[in-house]
CSV table of C-alpha atoms and ligand atoms in Angstrom, one decimal:
chain,number,residue,atom,x,y,z
A,1,UNK,CA,0.0,0.0,0.0
A,2,UNK,CA,1.4,3.4,-1.0
A,3,UNK,CA,2.6,6.0,1.4
A,4,UNK,CA,0.2,8.9,2.2
A,5,UNK,CA,0.7,12.6,3.0
A,6,UNK,CA,-1.6,13.6,5.9
A,7,UNK,CA,-2.9,16.8,7.5
A,8,UNK,CA,0.4,18.2,8.8
A,9,UNK,CA,1.6,19.1,5.3
A,10,UNK,CA,-1.2,21.7,5.1
A,11,UNK,CA,0.4,25.0,5.8
A,12,UNK,CA,3.9,23.7,5.5
A,13,UNK,CA,4.1,22.2,1.9
A,14,UNK,CA,7.9,22.8,1.7
A,15,UNK,CA,8.4,20.1,-0.9
A,16,UNK,CA,11.3,18.5,1.0
A,17,UNK,CA,9.8,15.1,0.2
A,18,UNK,CA,9.9,15.8,-3.5
A,19,UNK,CA,13.7,15.7,-3.7
A,20,UNK,CA,13.8,12.5,-1.6
A,21,UNK,CA,11.5,10.5,-3.8
A,22,UNK,CA,13.4,8.2,-6.3
A,23,UNK,CA,10.4,7.8,-8.6
A,24,UNK,CA,9.2,11.4,-8.7
A,25,UNK,CA,5.6,10.5,-7.6
A,26,UNK,CA,5.0,13.5,-5.2
A,27,UNK,CA,3.1,16.4,-6.8
A,28,UNK,CA,2.4,19.2,-7.5
A,29,UNK,CA,6.0,20.3,-7.4
A,30,UNK,CA,7.0,24.0,-7.2
A,31,UNK,CA,7.4,24.3,-11.0
A,32,UNK,CA,4.1,22.4,-11.8
A,33,UNK,CA,0.7,23.8,-12.5
A,34,UNK,CA,-1.5,23.9,-9.4
A,35,UNK,CA,1.4,24.1,-6.9
A,36,UNK,CA,0.4,27.6,-5.6
A,37,UNK,CA,-3.2,26.6,-5.2
A,38,UNK,CA,-2.7,23.2,-3.6
A,39,UNK,CA,-3.2,23.0,0.1
A,40,UNK,CA,-0.7,20.1,0.3
A,41,UNK,CA,1.3,17.7,-1.8
A,42,UNK,CA,0.0,14.3,-2.7
A,43,UNK,CA,1.8,10.9,-3.3
A,44,UNK,CA,0.6,9.1,-6.4
A,45,UNK,CA,-0.7,5.8,-5.0
A,46,UNK,CA,0.1,3.9,-8.2
A,47,UNK,CA,3.6,5.2,-8.8
A,48,UNK,CA,4.8,5.0,-5.1
A,49,UNK,CA,7.2,2.1,-4.6
A,50,UNK,CA,6.8,2.1,-0.8
A,51,UNK,CA,10.5,2.9,-0.2
A,52,UNK,CA,9.9,5.2,2.8
A,53,UNK,CA,12.6,7.6,1.7
A,54,UNK,CA,10.3,10.6,2.0
A,55,UNK,CA,9.3,9.9,5.6
A,56,UNK,CA,12.4,11.1,7.5
A,57,UNK,CA,12.8,14.3,5.5
A,58,UNK,CA,9.4,15.7,6.2
A,59,UNK,CA,9.8,18.4,8.9
A,60,UNK,CA,6.3,17.9,10.2
A,61,UNK,CA,6.0,14.1,10.1
A,62,UNK,CA,3.1,14.2,7.6
A,63,UNK,CA,4.0,11.0,5.7
A,64,UNK,CA,2.8,7.6,6.7
A,65,UNK,CA,2.7,4.1,5.2
A,66,UNK,CA,-0.9,3.6,4.2
A,67,UNK,CA,-1.4,0.9,6.8
A,68,UNK,CA,0.0,3.1,9.5
A,69,UNK,CA,-2.1,6.2,8.9
A,70,UNK,CA,-3.6,7.5,12.1
A,71,UNK,CA,-7.4,6.9,12.2
A,72,UNK,CA,-8.1,10.7,12.1
A,73,UNK,CA,-6.2,11.0,8.8
A,74,UNK,CA,-7.5,8.0,7.0
A,75,UNK,CA,-9.4,10.2,4.6
A,76,UNK,CA,-6.1,11.5,3.2
A,77,UNK,CA,-5.7,8.2,1.4
A,78,UNK,CA,-8.8,8.9,-0.7
A,79,UNK,CA,-7.8,12.5,-1.2
A,80,UNK,CA,-4.6,11.3,-2.8
A,81,UNK,CA,-6.4,8.9,-5.0
A,82,UNK,CA,-8.9,11.6,-6.0
A,83,UNK,CA,-6.0,14.0,-6.8
A,84,UNK,CA,-4.6,11.6,-9.3
A,85,UNK,CA,-7.9,10.2,-10.6
A,86,UNK,CA,-6.9,6.7,-9.4
B,101,LIG,S1,7.6,6.0,-0.2
B,101,LIG,FE1,9.3,6.3,-1.7
B,101,LIG,S2,8.3,6.1,-3.7
B,101,LIG,FE2,6.7,6.5,-2.2
B,101,LIG,S3,6.4,8.7,-2.2
B,101,LIG,FE3,7.9,8.2,-0.5
B,101,LIG,S4,9.9,8.4,-1.5
B,101,LIG,FE4,8.4,8.3,-3.1
B,102,LIG,S1,8.1,17.2,3.3
B,102,LIG,FE1,6.2,17.0,4.5
B,102,LIG,S2,5.4,19.1,4.8
B,102,LIG,FE2,7.0,19.1,3.1
B,102,LIG,S3,5.7,18.9,1.3
B,102,LIG,FE3,6.4,16.9,1.8
B,102,LIG,S4,4.7,16.1,3.1
B,102,LIG,FE4,4.4,18.3,2.9
């Protein structure tokens, strides 16, 4: 199950995770359409290879393995899927 970005990204959105991802599956990046308007970044649930490299670089601990998402943030899994139309 893919990794998921949860609520703490909102208001931070510093894109530190983007540079850590080996498969470039976290968007919208700073140079991409929609970045300014996006509340948070999203991990593409199909492209993510579950490597966990993004987790330690997030300054606000917003990223979780899908199975480890805190109950209060489970909806963020669907938000990511919706973002990518998955
Ligand atoms: S777990 Fe790995 S592949 Fe998935 S978003 Fe994080 S860095 Fe990218
Ligand atoms: S590193 Fe954390 S706060 Fe920064 S964009 Fe990624 S998920 Fe959001």
